[in-house]
Tab-separated table of C-alpha atoms and ligand atoms in Angstrom:
chain	number	residue	atom	x	y	z
A	1	MET	CA	-94.314	255.197	89.381
A	2	ALA	CA	-93.413	256.391	92.834
A	3	ASN	CA	-90.669	254.461	94.556
A	4	LEU	CA	-91.495	252.136	97.467
A	5	TRP	CA	-89.318	254.334	99.657
A	6	SER	CA	-90.817	257.655	98.497
A	7	ALA	CA	-92.788	258.403	101.706
A	8	ARG	CA	-90.281	260.901	103.128
A	9	PHE	CA	-89.704	262.591	99.754
A	10	SER	CA	-91.788	265.416	98.373
A	11	LYS	CA	-90.520	265.247	94.782
A	12	GLU	CA	-90.175	262.508	92.172
A	13	LEU	CA	-86.655	261.386	91.379
A	14	ASP	CA	-85.109	263.238	88.440
A	15	ALA	CA	-85.242	260.931	85.378
A	16	ALA	CA	-81.496	261.129	84.748
A	17	VAL	CA	-80.818	260.397	88.417
A	18	ASN	CA	-83.131	257.410	88.259
A	19	ASP	CA	-81.227	256.129	85.259
A	20	PHE	CA	-77.882	256.643	86.928
A	21	ASN	CA	-79.002	255.069	90.182
A	22	SER	CA	-80.708	252.045	88.640
A	23	SER	CA	-78.924	248.693	88.584
A	24	ILE	CA	-81.728	246.681	87.009
A	25	LYS	CA	-79.899	246.045	83.721
A	26	VAL	CA	-77.293	244.077	85.651
A	27	ASP	CA	-79.102	242.710	88.714
A	28	GLY	CA	-82.161	241.726	86.666
A	29	LEU	CA	-80.122	238.604	85.921
A	30	MET	CA	-80.645	237.565	89.549
A	31	TYR	CA	-84.461	237.519	89.474
A	32	LYS	CA	-84.630	233.789	90.274
A	33	GLU	CA	-82.283	234.134	93.230
A	34	ASP	CA	-84.123	237.226	94.472
A	35	ILE	CA	-87.389	235.306	94.442
A	36	GLU	CA	-85.811	232.211	96.008
A	37	GLY	CA	-84.453	234.369	98.827
A	38	SER	CA	-87.830	236.036	99.332
A	39	ILE	CA	-89.642	232.692	99.414
A	40	ALA	CA	-87.289	231.458	102.152
A	41	HIS	CA	-87.739	234.714	104.055
A	42	ALA	CA	-91.559	234.532	103.790
A	43	LYS	CA	-91.550	230.890	104.958
A	44	MET	CA	-89.477	231.854	107.969
A	45	LEU	CA	-91.655	234.888	108.782
A	46	GLY	CA	-94.717	232.633	108.701
A	47	ALA	CA	-93.091	229.830	110.717
A	48	CYS	CA	-91.890	232.246	113.389
A	49	GLY	CA	-95.316	233.885	113.658
A	50	ILE	CA	-93.956	237.257	112.515
A	51	ILE	CA	-96.560	237.453	109.753
A	52	PRO	CA	-99.798	235.424	109.483
A	53	ALA	CA	-99.231	231.955	108.023
A	54	GLU	CA	-101.860	232.528	105.322
A	55	ASP	CA	-100.117	235.736	104.228
A	56	ALA	CA	-96.832	233.856	103.983
A	57	GLU	CA	-98.503	231.242	101.819
A	58	ALA	CA	-100.118	233.822	99.557
A	59	ILE	CA	-96.782	235.643	99.190
A	60	ILE	CA	-94.981	232.408	98.286
A	61	GLY	CA	-97.631	231.516	95.698
A	62	ALA	CA	-97.482	234.960	94.086
A	63	LEU	CA	-93.661	234.958	94.058
A	64	LYS	CA	-93.664	231.606	92.263
A	65	ASP	CA	-96.111	233.011	89.673
A	66	ILE	CA	-93.910	236.058	89.151
A	67	ARG	CA	-90.856	233.849	88.666
A	68	GLU	CA	-92.681	231.746	86.071
A	69	GLU	CA	-94.007	234.774	84.262
A	70	ILE	CA	-90.614	236.454	84.039
A	71	THR	CA	-89.095	233.211	82.747
A	72	SER	CA	-91.818	232.705	80.132
A	73	GLY	CA	-91.710	236.346	79.093
A	74	ALA	CA	-95.297	236.960	80.187
A	75	ILE	CA	-94.004	239.891	82.229
A	76	VAL	CA	-90.970	241.910	81.271
A	77	ILE	CA	-88.579	243.327	83.857
A	78	ASP	CA	-89.104	247.091	83.795
A	79	PRO	CA	-85.835	248.736	82.674
A	80	ALA	CA	-86.788	251.873	84.628
A	81	ALA	CA	-87.106	250.007	87.939
A	82	GLU	CA	-84.500	250.840	90.556
A	83	ASP	CA	-83.300	247.284	90.947
A	84	ILE	CA	-84.556	243.699	90.819
A	85	HIS	CA	-85.538	243.729	94.509
A	86	MET	CA	-87.827	246.728	94.032
A	87	PHE	CA	-89.223	245.329	90.807
A	88	VAL	CA	-90.193	241.971	92.326
A	89	GLU	CA	-91.626	243.576	95.463
A	90	GLY	CA	-93.554	246.048	93.292
A	91	GLU	CA	-95.056	243.184	91.270
A	92	LEU	CA	-95.919	241.347	94.471
A	93	THR	CA	-97.733	244.258	96.069
A	94	LYS	CA	-99.635	244.878	92.821
A	95	ARG	CA	-100.986	241.335	93.175
A	96	LEU	CA	-101.314	241.202	96.971
A	97	PRO	CA	-101.822	244.800	98.130
A	98	GLU	CA	-102.142	243.761	101.793
A	99	ALA	CA	-100.052	240.621	102.354
A	100	GLY	CA	-97.391	241.665	99.825
A	101	LYS	CA	-96.514	244.658	101.988
A	102	ARG	CA	-95.574	242.287	104.841
A	103	LEU	CA	-92.763	240.548	102.963
A	104	HIS	CA	-90.116	243.154	103.729
A	105	THR	CA	-90.628	242.779	107.512
A	106	ALA	CA	-87.318	242.112	109.294
A	107	ARG	CA	-85.357	242.494	106.078
A	108	SER	CA	-83.447	245.184	104.220
A	109	ARG	CA	-82.319	245.364	100.627
A	110	ASN	CA	-78.830	245.256	102.057
A	111	ASP	CA	-79.089	241.681	103.306
A	112	GLN	CA	-81.374	240.872	100.383
A	113	VAL	CA	-78.832	241.828	97.713
A	114	ALA	CA	-76.084	240.134	99.700
A	115	VAL	CA	-78.005	236.872	99.725
A	116	ASP	CA	-79.035	237.109	96.036
A	117	ALA	CA	-75.470	237.646	94.868
A	118	ARG	CA	-74.171	234.726	96.913
A	119	LEU	CA	-76.831	232.403	95.505
A	120	TYR	CA	-76.198	233.575	91.951
A	121	LEU	CA	-72.425	233.339	92.201
A	122	ARG	CA	-72.524	229.996	93.989
A	123	ALA	CA	-74.217	228.517	90.911
A	124	LYS	CA	-71.696	230.267	88.653
A	125	THR	CA	-68.839	228.868	90.745
A	126	ASP	CA	-70.244	225.379	90.241
A	127	GLU	CA	-70.448	226.033	86.496
A	128	LEU	CA	-66.851	227.225	86.518
A	129	ILE	CA	-65.680	224.124	88.395
A	130	ALA	CA	-67.458	221.910	85.843
A	131	ALA	CA	-65.985	223.876	82.912
A	132	VAL	CA	-62.459	223.655	84.345
A	133	LYS	CA	-62.949	219.927	84.721
A	134	LYS	CA	-64.106	219.613	81.103
A	135	LEU	CA	-60.980	221.422	79.996
A	136	VAL	CA	-58.716	219.156	82.054
A	137	GLU	CA	-60.551	216.218	80.512
A	138	ALA	CA	-59.791	217.530	77.004
A	139	LEU	CA	-56.121	218.101	77.878
A	140	TYR	CA	-55.998	214.606	79.354
A	141	GLU	CA	-57.478	213.061	76.191
A	142	VAL	CA	-54.928	214.757	73.936
A	143	ALA	CA	-52.103	213.937	76.365
A	144	LYS	CA	-53.039	210.248	76.532
A	145	LYS	CA	-52.624	209.962	72.762
A	146	ASN	CA	-49.270	211.728	72.811
A	147	THR	CA	-47.161	210.091	75.496
A	148	ALA	CA	-44.607	209.181	72.796
A	149	THR	CA	-44.847	212.439	70.822
A	150	VAL	CA	-41.404	213.901	71.399
A	151	MET	CA	-41.007	217.653	71.179
A	152	PRO	CA	-38.440	220.168	72.361
A	153	GLY	CA	-39.037	221.551	75.821
A	154	TYR	CA	-38.163	225.252	75.912
A	155	THR	CA	-36.689	227.744	78.321
A	156	HIS	CA	-36.354	231.358	77.135
A	157	LEU	CA	-38.202	230.019	74.058
A	158	GLN	CA	-34.921	228.308	73.151
A	159	ARG	CA	-34.899	224.544	72.647
A	160	ALA	CA	-33.692	223.123	75.949
A	161	GLN	CA	-34.341	219.448	76.665
A	162	PRO	CA	-36.663	216.829	75.192
A	163	VAL	CA	-40.187	216.425	76.535
A	164	THR	CA	-43.365	214.951	75.074
A	165	LEU	CA	-46.599	216.659	74.185
A	166	ALA	CA	-48.249	214.608	76.946
A	167	HIS	CA	-45.778	215.965	79.491
A	168	HIS	CA	-46.304	219.525	78.244
A	169	LEU	CA	-50.110	219.245	78.452
A	170	ALA	CA	-49.957	217.559	81.864
A	171	ALA	CA	-48.274	220.759	83.096
A	172	TYR	CA	-51.422	222.666	82.084
A	173	CYS	CA	-53.563	220.027	83.813
A	174	ALA	CA	-51.636	220.781	87.003
A	175	MET	CA	-52.490	224.486	86.684
A	176	PHE	CA	-56.179	223.931	86.009
A	177	MET	CA	-56.448	221.364	88.799
A	178	ARG	CA	-55.179	224.007	91.210
A	179	ASP	CA	-57.761	226.391	89.738
A	180	ALA	CA	-60.562	223.930	90.488
A	181	SER	CA	-59.305	223.562	94.027
A	182	ARG	CA	-59.206	227.359	94.443
A	183	LEU	CA	-62.811	227.641	93.234
A	184	LYS	CA	-63.967	224.961	95.658
A	185	ASP	CA	-62.172	226.710	98.461
A	186	CYS	CA	-63.721	230.066	97.610
A	187	ARG	CA	-67.163	228.432	97.427
A	188	LYS	CA	-66.893	227.430	101.091
A	189	ARG	CA	-66.488	231.019	102.265
A	190	MET	CA	-69.168	232.181	99.819
A	191	ASN	CA	-71.715	229.686	101.088
A	192	VAL	CA	-72.614	231.521	104.296
A	193	SER	CA	-75.985	233.246	104.655
A	194	PRO	CA	-76.099	236.996	105.340
A	195	LEU	CA	-79.928	236.966	105.411
A	196	GLY	CA	-81.199	238.380	108.693
A	197	SER	CA	-78.393	240.915	108.960
A	198	GLY	CA	-81.039	243.528	108.119
A	199	ALA	CA	-79.808	246.939	107.055
A	200	LEU	CA	-76.678	246.520	109.208
A	201	ALA	CA	-77.786	245.947	112.797
A	202	GLY	CA	-79.929	242.838	112.632
A	203	THR	CA	-83.553	243.095	113.696
A	204	THR	CA	-85.806	243.246	116.718
A	205	TYR	CA	-88.116	240.564	115.292
A	206	PRO	CA	-87.682	236.959	116.516
A	207	ILE	CA	-86.317	235.695	113.186
A	208	ASP	CA	-84.702	232.313	112.577
A	209	ARG	CA	-81.594	232.872	110.484
A	210	ARG	CA	-80.638	229.198	110.565
A	211	MET	CA	-83.929	228.294	108.968
A	212	THR	CA	-83.517	230.579	105.945
A	213	ALA	CA	-79.872	229.532	105.636
A	214	LYS	CA	-80.909	225.891	105.497
A	215	LEU	CA	-83.726	226.529	103.033
A	216	LEU	CA	-81.281	228.277	100.713
A	217	GLY	CA	-78.611	225.572	100.925
A	218	PHE	CA	-76.069	227.624	102.915
A	219	ASP	CA	-73.626	225.867	105.233
A	220	GLY	CA	-74.132	228.432	108.004
A	221	VAL	CA	-74.839	232.084	108.789
A	222	SER	CA	-72.518	235.088	108.884
A	223	PHE	CA	-71.701	235.777	112.550
A	224	ASN	CA	-71.743	239.576	112.414
A	225	SER	CA	-74.540	241.595	110.810
A	226	MET	CA	-72.328	244.520	109.716
A	227	ASP	CA	-69.976	242.132	107.956
A	228	GLY	CA	-72.961	240.189	106.646
A	229	VAL	CA	-74.222	243.115	104.570
A	230	SER	CA	-70.874	244.512	103.503
A	231	ASP	CA	-68.678	241.477	102.848
A	232	ARG	CA	-67.704	241.142	99.191
A	233	ASP	CA	-64.437	239.297	99.874
A	234	TYR	CA	-65.740	236.150	98.258
A	235	GLN	CA	-66.237	238.111	95.027
A	236	VAL	CA	-62.624	239.241	95.135
A	237	GLU	CA	-61.623	235.617	95.654
A	238	LEU	CA	-63.804	234.465	92.770
A	239	ALA	CA	-62.536	237.225	90.479
A	240	SER	CA	-58.996	236.332	91.469
A	241	ALA	CA	-59.538	232.620	90.789
A	242	SER	CA	-61.096	233.568	87.431
A	243	ALA	CA	-58.216	235.895	86.560
A	244	LEU	CA	-55.750	233.112	87.285
A	245	ILE	CA	-57.712	230.636	85.151
A	246	MET	CA	-57.540	233.218	82.371
A	247	THR	CA	-53.796	233.608	82.924
A	248	HIS	CA	-53.393	229.878	82.404
A	249	LEU	CA	-55.654	229.905	79.356
A	250	SER	CA	-53.716	232.849	77.989
A	251	ARG	CA	-50.377	231.055	78.331
A	252	LEU	CA	-51.798	228.021	76.575
A	253	SER	CA	-53.297	230.295	73.904
A	254	GLU	CA	-49.922	231.881	73.301
A	255	GLU	CA	-48.360	228.447	72.785
A	256	ILE	CA	-51.119	227.331	70.431
A	257	ILE	CA	-50.752	230.536	68.422
A	258	LEU	CA	-47.000	229.914	68.113
A	259	TRP	CA	-47.493	226.243	67.330
A	260	CYS	CA	-49.949	227.093	64.522
A	261	SER	CA	-47.454	229.391	62.808
A	262	TRP	CA	-45.524	228.184	59.739
A	263	GLU	CA	-42.371	228.663	61.825
A	264	PHE	CA	-43.473	225.867	64.195
A	265	ARG	CA	-46.268	223.964	62.455
A	266	PHE	CA	-46.638	221.722	65.516
A	267	VAL	CA	-50.437	221.742	65.452
A	268	GLU	CA	-53.265	222.691	63.154
A	269	LEU	CA	-56.582	223.925	64.492
A	270	ASP	CA	-59.771	222.545	63.052
A	271	ASP	CA	-61.436	224.743	60.407
A	272	ALA	CA	-64.424	225.121	62.736
A	273	TYR	CA	-62.138	226.837	65.286
A	274	SER	CA	-60.168	229.074	62.909
A	275	THR	CA	-60.972	232.086	60.815
A	276	GLY	CA	-59.779	233.481	57.506
A	277	SER	CA	-58.609	236.871	56.315
A	278	SER	CA	-60.737	239.199	54.188
A	279	ILE	CA	-57.764	240.041	51.963
A	280	MET	CA	-55.141	237.283	52.275
A	281	PRO	CA	-56.586	234.066	50.849
A	282	GLN	CA	-53.882	231.840	52.352
A	283	LYS	CA	-54.588	232.816	55.978
A	284	LYS	CA	-55.967	230.528	58.659
A	285	ASN	CA	-55.913	232.410	61.914
A	286	PRO	CA	-56.121	231.120	65.504
A	287	ASP	CA	-58.597	233.866	66.450
A	288	ILE	CA	-60.185	231.981	69.331
A	289	ALA	CA	-56.863	231.534	71.107
A	290	GLU	CA	-56.004	235.184	70.411
A	291	LEU	CA	-59.343	236.379	71.775
A	292	VAL	CA	-58.920	234.307	74.915
A	293	ARG	CA	-55.483	235.874	75.389
A	294	GLY	CA	-57.037	239.291	74.774
A	295	LYS	CA	-59.985	238.807	77.113
A	296	THR	CA	-57.649	237.914	79.961
A	297	GLY	CA	-57.047	241.625	80.514
A	298	ARG	CA	-60.733	242.178	81.093
A	299	THR	CA	-60.758	239.749	84.032
A	300	TYR	CA	-57.722	241.493	85.556
A	301	GLY	CA	-59.654	244.758	85.248
A	302	ASP	CA	-62.670	243.223	86.970
A	303	LEU	CA	-60.524	242.085	89.887
A	304	ILE	CA	-58.995	245.537	90.291
A	305	THR	CA	-62.463	247.128	90.034
A	306	LEU	CA	-63.669	245.036	92.970
A	307	LEU	CA	-60.613	245.651	95.128
A	308	THR	CA	-60.727	249.375	94.447
A	309	MET	CA	-64.476	249.526	95.080
A	310	LEU	CA	-63.932	248.058	98.542
A	311	LYS	CA	-60.808	249.777	99.727
A	312	GLY	CA	-62.282	253.110	100.778
A	313	ILE	CA	-65.750	252.336	102.018
A	314	PRO	CA	-66.626	252.519	105.684
A	315	LEU	CA	-68.904	249.924	107.270
A	316	ALA	CA	-71.474	248.891	106.450
A	317	TYR	CA	-73.362	248.982	103.110
A	318	ASN	CA	-72.557	251.859	100.764
A	319	LYS	CA	-73.949	252.357	97.299
A	320	ASP	CA	-70.471	251.869	95.819
A	321	MET	CA	-71.175	248.199	96.353
A	322	GLN	CA	-73.780	248.173	93.626
A	323	GLU	CA	-70.817	248.293	91.221
A	324	ASP	CA	-69.745	244.813	92.321
A	325	LYS	CA	-72.134	242.880	90.091
A	326	GLU	CA	-71.083	244.301	86.743
A	327	ALA	CA	-67.465	243.432	87.478
A	328	ILE	CA	-67.929	239.981	88.969
A	329	PHE	CA	-70.556	238.918	86.420
A	330	ASP	CA	-68.265	239.971	83.580
A	331	SER	CA	-65.383	238.114	85.179
A	332	VAL	CA	-67.226	234.800	85.525
A	333	GLU	CA	-69.011	235.012	82.160
A	334	THR	CA	-65.788	235.799	80.309
A	335	THR	CA	-63.984	232.941	82.026
A	336	LEU	CA	-66.830	230.506	81.431
A	337	ALA	CA	-67.056	231.397	77.740
A	338	CYS	CA	-63.311	230.967	77.237
A	339	LEU	CA	-63.162	227.648	79.121
A	340	THR	CA	-66.150	226.330	77.213
A	341	LEU	CA	-64.686	227.062	73.769
A	342	PHE	CA	-61.207	225.896	74.626
A	343	ALA	CA	-62.010	222.248	75.356
A	344	PRO	CA	-63.476	221.368	71.926
A	345	MET	CA	-60.798	223.454	70.214
A	346	LEU	CA	-58.147	221.225	71.816
A	347	LEU	CA	-60.027	218.017	71.088
A	348	THR	CA	-60.314	218.823	67.371
A	349	MET	CA	-56.742	220.130	67.012
A	350	LYS	CA	-54.456	218.102	64.701
A	351	VAL	CA	-51.031	217.308	66.172
A	352	ASN	CA	-48.098	217.205	63.724
A	353	ALA	CA	-45.939	214.716	65.624
A	354	ASP	CA	-43.394	214.651	62.777
A	355	ASN	CA	-42.710	218.359	62.977
A	356	MET	CA	-42.385	218.164	66.737
A	357	SER	CA	-39.821	215.365	66.604
A	358	LYS	CA	-37.948	217.090	63.748
A	359	ALA	CA	-37.654	220.171	65.936
A	360	ALA	CA	-36.508	217.980	68.814
A	361	LEU	CA	-33.694	216.538	66.668
A	362	LYS	CA	-32.354	220.016	66.056
A	363	GLY	CA	-31.331	222.563	68.627
A	364	TYR	CA	-28.854	220.386	70.563
A	365	ILE	CA	-31.384	219.423	73.192
A	366	ASN	CA	-29.208	216.374	73.972
A	367	ALA	CA	-26.196	218.486	74.989
A	368	THR	CA	-26.952	217.941	78.698
A	369	ASP	CA	-27.193	214.205	78.059
A	370	LEU	CA	-23.812	214.257	76.295
A	371	ALA	CA	-22.294	215.873	79.386
A	372	ASP	CA	-24.092	213.370	81.645
A	373	TYR	CA	-22.561	210.555	79.548
A	374	LEU	CA	-19.074	211.813	80.417
A	375	VAL	CA	-20.069	212.203	84.071
A	376	ARG	CA	-21.037	208.527	84.089
A	377	LYS	CA	-17.532	207.794	82.714
A	378	GLY	CA	-16.007	209.606	85.683
A	379	LEU	CA	-15.584	213.224	84.565
A	380	PRO	CA	-16.785	215.948	87.007
A	381	PHE	CA	-19.973	217.661	85.685
A	382	ARG	CA	-18.390	221.091	85.118
A	383	ALA	CA	-15.591	219.549	83.026
A	384	ALA	CA	-18.119	217.455	81.096
A	385	TYR	CA	-20.259	220.568	80.552
A	386	LYS	CA	-17.267	222.285	78.953
A	387	VAL	CA	-16.562	219.391	76.585
A	388	SER	CA	-20.200	219.257	75.508
A	389	GLY	CA	-20.328	223.028	75.011
A	390	THR	CA	-17.201	222.999	72.880
A	391	LEU	CA	-18.642	220.238	70.716
A	392	VAL	CA	-21.947	222.145	70.341
A	393	ALA	CA	-20.035	225.237	69.184
A	394	GLU	CA	-18.221	223.139	66.582
A	395	CYS	CA	-21.487	221.579	65.356
A	396	VAL	CA	-23.190	224.984	65.117
A	397	LYS	CA	-20.301	226.170	62.948
A	398	ARG	CA	-20.629	223.144	60.676
A	399	GLY	CA	-24.426	223.055	60.710
A	400	ILE	CA	-24.631	219.460	61.990
A	401	ALA	CA	-26.102	217.693	65.034
A	402	LEU	CA	-24.061	216.226	67.942
A	403	ASN	CA	-25.057	212.760	66.747
A	404	ASP	CA	-23.348	213.495	63.380
A	405	LEU	CA	-19.857	213.813	64.924
A	406	THR	CA	-17.572	210.802	64.367
A	407	LEU	CA	-16.034	209.007	67.309
A	408	ASP	CA	-12.624	210.459	66.353
A	409	GLU	CA	-14.025	213.970	66.374
A	410	LEU	CA	-15.593	213.356	69.778
A	411	ARG	CA	-12.387	211.870	71.191
A	412	LYS	CA	-10.467	214.997	70.237
A	413	GLU	CA	-12.315	216.670	73.133
A	414	SER	CA	-12.307	213.708	75.536
A	415	PRO	CA	-10.795	210.204	75.402
A	416	LEU	CA	-13.729	208.946	77.478
A	417	PHE	CA	-16.069	208.778	74.454
A	418	ASP	CA	-16.937	205.305	73.171
A	419	ASP	CA	-19.307	203.715	70.656
A	420	ASP	CA	-22.093	203.651	73.217
A	421	VAL	CA	-22.297	207.470	73.133
A	422	TYR	CA	-24.634	207.452	70.105
A	423	GLU	CA	-27.192	205.368	71.884
A	424	ALA	CA	-26.744	207.521	75.015
A	425	ILE	CA	-27.603	210.761	73.174
A	426	SER	CA	-30.356	209.429	70.919
A	427	LEU	CA	-33.647	211.214	71.338
A	428	GLU	CA	-35.385	208.086	72.683
A	429	THR	CA	-32.730	207.545	75.331
A	430	CYS	CA	-32.667	211.208	76.326
A	431	LEU	CA	-36.387	211.068	76.854
A	432	ASN	CA	-36.839	207.677	78.418
A	433	LYS	CA	-33.969	208.086	80.852
A	434	ARG	CA	-35.806	211.068	82.329
A	435	THR	CA	-37.625	208.905	84.830
A	436	SER	CA	-37.443	211.101	87.936
A	437	GLU	CA	-40.791	211.885	89.541
A	438	GLY	CA	-42.625	214.453	87.386
A	439	ALA	CA	-40.237	214.015	84.419
A	440	PRO	CA	-41.217	213.421	80.750
A	441	SER	CA	-40.397	209.708	80.249
A	442	GLU	CA	-43.427	207.627	79.271
A	443	GLU	CA	-43.228	205.877	82.611
A	444	ALA	CA	-43.101	209.101	84.631
A	445	VAL	CA	-45.857	210.717	82.559
A	446	SER	CA	-48.146	207.714	82.997
A	447	LYS	CA	-48.031	208.379	86.744
A	448	GLN	CA	-48.955	212.019	86.120
A	449	LEU	CA	-51.851	210.901	83.957
A	450	CYS	CA	-53.071	208.690	86.824
A	451	ILE	CA	-53.140	211.707	89.148
A	452	ILE	CA	-55.111	213.673	86.544
A	453	LYS	CA	-57.518	210.765	86.084
A	454	GLU	CA	-58.118	210.662	89.839
A	455	PHE	CA	-59.038	214.343	89.735
A	456	LEU	CA	-61.424	213.709	86.832
A	457	ASP	CA	-63.069	210.819	88.677
A	458	GLU	CA	-63.740	212.880	91.828
A	459	ARG	CA	-67.384	213.781	92.026
B	1	LIG	N1	-79.261	247.706	94.011
B	1	LIG	C1	-78.574	247.690	95.266
B	1	LIG	C2	-77.224	246.996	95.118
B	1	LIG	O1	-77.047	246.292	94.170
B	1	LIG	C3	-79.398	247.011	96.296
B	1	LIG	C4	-79.143	247.477	97.680
B	1	LIG	C5	-79.636	248.827	97.879
B	1	LIG	N2	-79.644	249.224	99.220
B	1	LIG	C6	-79.800	250.507	99.544
B	1	LIG	N3	-79.757	250.773	100.784
B	1	LIG	N4	-79.930	251.412	98.641
B	1	LIG	O2	-76.349	247.170	95.906
């Protein structure tokens, strides 16, 4: 079939060129948004007297039929079409040979694609916000049950100081709450209508851009037509927010993978969220967490694709921009899929509190508390640090814990030690004395959980 723009051409497009040029396999996903945008445009054209009101009505009716028929499968999007805009307009003019040809008045595919992508990605952003919230909810549920589950907190992956699983998971809640806020922020800049920017220089017709913006649920209109058709910044922002969500998911995945190992055995994933090995019968692998970690790279690639696509193109629209959709769609779909699987994986995960507290008892994570004990007895911190370090070295040599040293052995290093030292360096004390704002004591964590709950209760 000849292209709608073929008037000034004397030859048909080479088949391979058509294939290369076509974006229908990707932008076909936006058929609903394309039709929604066209309906708003037709309404406005009719209302402003740019096309006859009865033509506008006929166009709107036919567009609604086309939308229904694509959804039901009654018509199939032609894979050889140039893009979704041409396909829908082609269908329309087949049905309304006269009126259908009026739809593209005062519009270009450049503002059309810009509006479609914003509508499509606005809905995806809302899905992402909801999925992030679901994940925070799952983390919150597991945290709530584990405010007394003591585990070692690590730095350099070396046991450092005691925390609880609730405290550890609340840290991830903090990350994902920032992610939700970033998505909401990006949505504001996305929700501006480019429709009416035309090809690049607006139009001579008396259009009403505010009307189409309102019909399509935008908060306002872009204030410059050249920027309107060529702005993809919001996609970079969305890809960046998605890449950061994936970074957070990847860090959590890495921890879950470690925690599932026989070396840690802190958690066990539900059978429904693990896989086996084809050769090693004993294996139960955390494949989902590994795949999430692996797919993170893909979202980084998508972000770089978008930035690189934009960096060299002059104003306004250039065909390079057709590459945006494959990257940004992949970015949001990957992130959505990972978020959606992660929440139930966490909710069904078994926590081995015993193994966590056993690990917390080893590794001298109360060495700071031992030093603090001496500080309370009047010793300067650096001197106390040295005493504690010397005692740790002795315990390492003998393969015992600080709590196993007798009072005499302790007093050899400092006469300030008394009977009350054992209570002062017990795991419970070490944890529950950490009451500073943001710290792991039950009291401090309950405040963190309140902040998370507030976030979950926001509409
Ligand atoms: N398929 C194109 C895209 O996704 C639509 C815009 C085409 N505009 C043009 N002047 N060729 O970017």
